[in-house]
């Protein structure tokens, strides 16, 4: 691990996360707010500068991390013990992963948007994103609804999105995103 962040470790934190072998670059367990997001992104940008990664890959890792951290910040609810953000490096492929609790109604909305996006081509992801950005319609937290689209675009569709029920009954959403040098 290149850096350890202070986080609330809990036995159930990330126990359902998809296993990816490689070097753990960073892991955060617990609440994610603006300060945590700023801290993680500042560390990540410094780490990216220390490595000789292709510029495009470096930018994509940061962009995907921003979107996932914003998702956690805006949509995580209740049980901070199941909230996890981590980055794992396996050779030249970076894996940005997250897990957080989500309300059932939000899960339904996410699943619906996800299914719609998966039916589109990468070219259509771009045009859909531009349309949403041009729209004046915003969510409760001020977002334009482009996060899922951005994650798909920046990873060339190499995203796994899962919805699970935690052993204590919480509904969880998990992202596992792969970003290779050619993404």
Coordinates of N, CA, C and O in Angstrom, one line a residue, residues 54-164:
X54 N 0.7 6.7 -18.4 CA 0.2 7.5 -19.5 C -0.8 8.6 -19.0 O -1.6 8.3 -18.1
X55 N -0.6 9.7 -19.5 CA -1.5 10.9 -19.1 C -2.9 10.5 -19.2 O -3.7 10.8 -18.3
X56 N -3.4 9.9 -20.3 CA -4.8 9.6 -20.4 C -5.3 8.6 -19.3 O -6.3 8.8 -18.8
X57 N -4.5 7.6 -19.0 CA -4.9 6.7 -17.9 C -4.9 7.4 -16.6 O -5.9 7.2 -15.8
X58 N -3.9 8.3 -16.3 CA -3.9 9.0 -15.1 C -5.1 9.9 -14.9 O -5.8 9.9 -13.9
X59 N -5.5 10.6 -16.0 CA -6.7 11.4 -15.9 C -8.0 10.6 -15.7 O -8.9 11.0 -15.0
X60 N -8.0 9.5 -16.4 CA -9.2 8.6 -16.2 C -9.4 8.0 -14.8 O -10.5 7.9 -14.3
X61 N -8.3 7.7 -14.2 CA -8.3 7.2 -12.8 C -8.8 8.3 -11.9 O -9.7 8.0 -11.1
X62 N -8.4 9.5 -12.1 CA -8.8 10.6 -11.3 C -10.3 10.9 -11.5 O -11.1 11.0 -10.6
X63 N -10.7 10.9 -12.8 CA -12.1 11.2 -13.1 C -13.1 10.2 -12.6 O -14.1 10.5 -12.0
X64 N -12.7 8.9 -12.7 CA -13.6 7.8 -12.2 C -13.6 7.9 -10.7 O -14.7 7.8 -10.1
X65 N -12.5 8.2 -10.0 CA -12.5 8.3 -8.6 C -13.4 9.4 -8.1 O -14.1 9.3 -7.1
X66 N -13.3 10.6 -8.8 CA -14.2 11.7 -8.5 C -15.7 11.3 -8.5 O -16.4 11.5 -7.6
X67 N -16.1 10.6 -9.6 CA -17.5 10.2 -9.8 C -17.9 9.2 -8.7 O -19.0 9.3 -8.2
X68 N -17.0 8.3 -8.4 CA -17.4 7.3 -7.4 C -17.4 7.9 -6.0 O -18.4 7.6 -5.2
X69 N -16.5 8.8 -5.7 CA -16.5 9.5 -4.4 C -17.8 10.4 -4.3 O -18.4 10.4 -3.2
X70 N -18.1 11.0 -5.3 CA -19.4 11.8 -5.3 C -20.6 11.0 -5.1 O -21.5 11.3 -4.4
X71 N -20.6 9.8 -5.8 CA -21.7 8.9 -5.6 C -21.9 8.5 -4.1 O -23.0 8.5 -3.6
X72 N -20.7 8.2 -3.5 CA -20.8 7.8 -2.1 C -21.2 9.0 -1.2 O -22.1 8.9 -0.4
X73 N -20.7 10.1 -1.5 CA -21.0 11.3 -0.7 C -22.5 11.7 -0.9 O -23.2 12.0 0.1
X74 N -23.1 11.6 -2.1 CA -24.5 12.0 -2.3 C -25.5 10.9 -2.0 O -26.6 11.2 -1.7
X75 N -25.1 9.6 -2.2 CA -26.1 8.6 -2.1 C -25.9 7.6 -0.9 O -26.9 6.8 -0.6
X76 N -24.8 7.6 -0.3 CA -24.6 6.6 0.8 C -25.5 7.0 2.0 O -25.8 8.2 2.2
X77 N -26.0 6.0 2.6 CA -26.9 6.4 3.7 C -26.6 5.4 4.9 O -26.1 4.3 4.7
X78 N -27.0 5.9 6.0 CA -27.0 5.0 7.2 C -25.7 4.4 7.6 O -24.9 5.1 8.3
X79 N -25.5 3.2 7.3 CA -24.4 2.4 7.9 C -23.1 2.7 7.3 O -22.7 2.1 6.2
X80 N -22.3 3.5 7.9 CA -20.9 3.8 7.5 C -20.0 2.6 7.5 O -18.9 2.6 6.9
X81 N -20.4 1.6 8.3 CA -19.5 0.4 8.4 C -19.4 -0.4 7.1 O -18.6 -1.3 7.0
X82 N -20.3 -0.2 6.2 CA -20.2 -0.9 4.9 C -19.8 0.0 3.7 O -19.7 -0.5 2.6
X83 N -19.4 1.2 4.0 CA -18.9 2.1 3.0 C -17.4 2.0 2.8 O -16.6 2.2 3.7
X84 N -17.0 1.7 1.6 CA -15.6 1.4 1.2 C -15.3 2.1 -0.1 O -16.1 2.0 -1.0
X85 N -14.1 2.7 -0.2 CA -13.6 3.2 -1.5 C -12.1 2.7 -1.5 O -11.4 2.8 -0.5
X86 N -11.8 2.0 -2.6 CA -10.4 1.5 -2.6 C -9.9 1.5 -4.1 O -10.7 1.5 -5.0
X87 N -8.6 1.6 -4.2 CA -7.9 1.5 -5.5 C -6.8 0.5 -5.4 O -6.0 0.5 -4.4
X88 N -6.9 -0.5 -6.3 CA -5.9 -1.5 -6.4 C -5.2 -1.5 -7.7 O -5.8 -1.3 -8.8
X89 N -3.9 -1.7 -7.7 CA -3.1 -1.7 -9.0 C -2.6 -3.1 -9.2 O -2.0 -3.7 -8.4
X90 N -2.9 -3.6 -10.4 CA -2.5 -4.9 -10.8 C -1.7 -4.7 -12.1 O -2.3 -4.6 -13.2
X91 N -0.4 -4.7 -12.0 CA 0.5 -4.4 -13.1 C 0.1 -3.0 -13.7 O 0.2 -2.1 -13.0
X92 N -0.4 -3.0 -14.9 CA -0.7 -1.6 -15.5 C -2.2 -1.3 -15.5 O -2.6 -0.3 -16.0
X93 N -3.0 -2.2 -14.9 CA -4.4 -1.9 -14.8 C -4.8 -1.5 -13.4 O -4.3 -2.1 -12.4
X94 N -5.5 -0.4 -13.3 CA -6.0 0.1 -12.0 C -7.4 -0.2 -11.8 O -8.2 -0.1 -12.7
X95 N -7.8 -0.6 -10.6 CA -9.2 -1.0 -10.2 C -9.7 0.0 -9.2 O -9.1 0.1 -8.1
X96 N -10.7 0.8 -9.5 CA -11.3 1.7 -8.6 C -12.6 1.0 -8.1 O -13.4 0.7 -9.0
X97 N -12.7 0.8 -6.8 CA -13.9 0.1 -6.3 C -14.5 0.8 -5.2 O -13.9 1.6 -4.5
X98 N -15.8 0.6 -5.1 CA -16.6 1.2 -4.0 C -17.7 0.3 -3.6 O -18.2 -0.5 -4.3
X99 N -18.2 0.6 -2.4 CA -19.4 -0.1 -1.8 C -20.0 0.8 -0.9 O -19.3 1.4 0.0
X100 N -21.3 1.0 -1.0 CA -22.0 1.8 0.0 C -23.5 1.4 0.1 O -24.0 0.8 -0.9
X101 N -24.1 1.7 1.2 CA -25.5 1.4 1.4 C -26.3 2.4 0.5 O -25.9 3.5 0.3
X102 N -27.4 1.9 0.0 CA -28.3 2.7 -0.8 C -29.7 2.4 -0.5 O -30.1 1.3 -0.1
X103 N -30.6 3.5 -0.5 CA -32.0 3.2 -0.3 C -32.6 2.5 -1.4 O -32.2 2.5 -2.6
X104 N -33.6 1.7 -1.1 CA -34.3 0.8 -2.1 C -34.8 1.6 -3.3 O -34.6 1.2 -4.5
X105 N -35.4 2.8 -3.1 CA -35.8 3.6 -4.3 C -34.7 4.1 -5.1 O -34.8 4.1 -6.3
X106 N -33.6 4.4 -4.5 CA -32.4 4.9 -5.3 C -31.8 3.7 -6.1 O -31.3 3.8 -7.2
X107 N -31.9 2.5 -5.5 CA -31.4 1.3 -6.2 C -32.2 1.1 -7.4 O -31.6 0.8 -8.5
X108 N -33.5 1.2 -7.4 CA -34.3 1.0 -8.5 C -34.0 2.0 -9.6 O -33.8 1.7 -10.8
X109 N -33.8 3.3 -9.2 CA -33.4 4.3 -10.2 C -32.0 4.0 -10.8 O -31.9 4.1 -12.0
X110 N -31.1 3.7 -10.0 CA -29.7 3.3 -10.5 C -29.8 2.2 -11.5 O -29.1 2.2 -12.5
X111 N -30.5 1.1 -11.1 CA -30.6 0.0 -12.0 C -31.2 0.3 -13.3 O -30.7 -0.1 -14.4
X112 N -32.2 1.2 -13.3 CA -32.9 1.6 -14.5 C -32.0 2.4 -15.4 O -31.8 2.1 -16.6
X113 N -31.3 3.4 -14.8 CA -30.3 4.2 -15.6 C -29.2 3.4 -16.1 O -28.8 3.6 -17.3
X114 N -28.7 2.4 -15.3 CA -27.6 1.6 -15.7 C -28.0 0.7 -17.0 O -27.3 0.6 -17.9
X115 N -29.2 0.1 -16.9 CA -29.7 -0.7 -18.0 C -29.8 0.2 -19.3 O -29.5 -0.3 -20.4
X116 N -30.3 1.4 -19.1 CA -30.4 2.3 -20.3 C -29.1 2.6 -20.9 O -28.9 2.5 -22.1
X117 N -28.1 2.9 -20.0 CA -26.8 3.2 -20.5 C -26.1 2.0 -21.2 O -25.4 2.2 -22.2
X118 N -26.3 0.9 -20.7 CA -25.7 -0.3 -21.3 C -26.2 -0.7 -22.6 O -25.6 -1.4 -23.4
X119 N -27.4 -0.2 -23.0 CA -27.9 -0.4 -24.3 C -27.4 0.6 -25.3 O -27.6 0.4 -26.5
X120 N -26.6 1.6 -24.9 CA -26.1 2.6 -25.8 C -24.6 2.2 -26.2 O -23.9 1.5 -25.5
X121 N -24.2 2.7 -27.3 CA -22.8 2.6 -27.8 C -21.9 3.6 -27.1 O -22.5 4.6 -26.6
X122 N -20.6 3.4 -27.1 CA -19.8 4.4 -26.5 C -20.0 5.8 -27.1 O -19.9 6.8 -26.4
X123 N -20.2 5.9 -28.4 CA -20.5 7.2 -29.1 C -21.8 7.8 -28.5 O -21.8 9.0 -28.3
X124 N -22.8 7.0 -28.3 CA -24.0 7.5 -27.7 C -23.9 7.9 -26.2 O -24.6 8.8 -25.8
X125 N -22.9 7.3 -25.5 CA -22.7 7.7 -24.1 C -22.2 9.2 -24.2 O -22.6 10.0 -23.3
X126 N -21.4 9.5 -25.1 CA -20.8 10.9 -25.2 C -22.0 11.8 -25.5 O -22.1 12.9 -24.9
X127 N -22.8 11.6 -26.5 CA -23.9 12.5 -26.9 C -24.9 12.6 -25.8 O -25.4 13.7 -25.5
X128 N -25.2 11.5 -25.1 CA -26.1 11.5 -23.9 C -25.6 12.4 -22.8 O -26.3 13.2 -22.2
X129 N -24.3 12.3 -22.6 CA -23.7 13.1 -21.5 C -23.7 14.6 -21.9 O -24.1 15.5 -21.1
X130 N -23.5 14.9 -23.2 CA -23.5 16.3 -23.6 C -24.9 16.9 -23.5 O -25.1 18.0 -23.0
X131 N -25.9 16.1 -23.8 CA -27.3 16.5 -23.6 C -27.7 16.8 -22.2 O -28.3 17.8 -21.8
X132 N -27.2 15.9 -21.3 CA -27.5 16.1 -19.8 C -26.8 17.3 -19.3 O -27.4 18.1 -18.5
X133 N -25.6 17.5 -19.7 CA -24.9 18.7 -19.3 C -25.5 20.0 -19.8 O -25.5 21.0 -19.1
X134 N -26.1 20.0 -21.0 CA -26.8 21.2 -21.5 C -28.1 21.4 -20.9 O -28.6 22.6 -20.9
X135 N -28.7 20.4 -20.2 CA -30.0 20.5 -19.6 C -29.8 21.4 -18.3 O -28.8 21.3 -17.6
X136 N -30.9 22.1 -18.0 CA -30.9 22.9 -16.7 C -31.5 22.0 -15.6 O -31.4 22.5 -14.4
X137 N -31.9 20.8 -15.8 CA -32.5 20.0 -14.8 C -31.4 19.4 -13.9 O -30.4 18.9 -14.4
X138 N -31.5 19.5 -12.6 CA -30.5 19.1 -11.7 C -31.2 18.2 -10.6 O -32.4 18.4 -10.3
X139 N -30.4 17.4 -9.9 CA -30.9 16.6 -8.9 C -30.9 17.4 -7.6 O -30.5 18.5 -7.5
X140 N -31.4 16.7 -6.5 CA -31.4 17.4 -5.2 C -30.0 17.9 -4.7 O -29.9 18.9 -4.1
X141 N -29.0 17.2 -5.1 CA -27.6 17.6 -4.7 C -26.9 18.4 -5.8 O -25.7 18.7 -5.7
X142 N -27.6 18.8 -6.8 CA -27.1 19.7 -7.8 C -26.4 19.0 -9.0 O -25.9 19.7 -9.9
X143 N -26.5 17.7 -9.0 CA -25.8 16.9 -10.1 C -26.7 16.9 -11.3 O -27.9 17.1 -11.3
X144 N -26.1 16.7 -12.5 CA -26.8 16.7 -13.7 C -27.1 15.3 -14.2 O -27.6 15.0 -15.3
X145 N -26.8 14.2 -13.4 CA -27.1 12.9 -13.8 C -26.1 12.3 -14.8 O -26.4 11.4 -15.5
X146 N -24.8 12.7 -14.7 CA -23.9 12.2 -15.7 C -22.8 11.3 -15.1 O -22.0 10.8 -15.8
X147 N -22.9 11.0 -13.8 CA -21.9 10.2 -13.1 C -21.7 8.8 -13.6 O -20.6 8.4 -13.9
X148 N -22.8 8.1 -13.8 CA -22.7 6.7 -14.3 C -22.2 6.7 -15.7 O -21.3 5.9 -16.1
X149 N -22.6 7.7 -16.5 CA -22.2 7.8 -17.9 C -20.7 8.1 -17.9 O -19.9 7.5 -18.7
X150 N -20.2 9.0 -17.1 CA -18.8 9.4 -17.0 C -17.9 8.1 -16.6 O -16.9 7.9 -17.2
X151 N -18.4 7.4 -15.7 CA -17.7 6.2 -15.3 C -17.6 5.2 -16.4 O -16.5 4.6 -16.7
X152 N -18.7 5.0 -17.1 CA -18.6 4.1 -18.3 C -17.7 4.6 -19.4 O -16.9 3.9 -19.9
X153 N -17.8 5.9 -19.7 CA -17.0 6.5 -20.7 C -15.5 6.4 -20.4 O -14.7 6.0 -21.2
X154 N -15.1 6.8 -19.2 CA -13.7 6.8 -18.8 C -13.1 5.5 -18.7 O -11.8 5.4 -18.6
X155 N -13.9 4.4 -18.5 CA -13.3 3.1 -18.4 C -13.6 2.2 -19.7 O -13.3 1.0 -19.7
X156 N -14.0 2.9 -20.7 CA -14.4 2.2 -22.0 C -15.3 1.0 -21.7 O -15.2 -0.1 -22.2
X157 N -16.3 1.2 -20.7 CA -17.3 0.2 -20.4 C -16.8 -0.9 -19.5 O -17.6 -1.8 -19.3
X158 N -15.6 -0.8 -19.0 CA -15.0 -1.9 -18.1 C -15.5 -1.6 -16.7 O -14.7 -1.4 -15.8
X159 N -16.8 -1.7 -16.5 CA -17.4 -1.5 -15.2 C -18.3 -2.6 -14.8 O -19.1 -3.1 -15.6
X160 N -18.2 -3.0 -13.5 CA -19.1 -4.0 -13.0 C -19.9 -3.2 -11.9 O -19.4 -2.6 -11.0
X161 N -21.3 -3.3 -12.0 CA -22.1 -2.6 -11.0 C -23.0 -3.7 -10.4 O -23.7 -4.4 -11.2
X162 N -22.9 -3.9 -9.1 CA -23.7 -4.9 -8.4 C -24.5 -4.3 -7.3 O -24.2 -3.4 -6.7
X163 N -25.7 -5.0 -7.1 CA -26.6 -4.6 -6.0 C -26.7 -5.9 -5.2 O -27.0 -6.9 -5.7
X164 N -26.4 -5.7 -3.9 CA -26.5 -6.8 -2.9 C -27.3 -6.5 -1.7 O -27.5 -5.3 -1.4

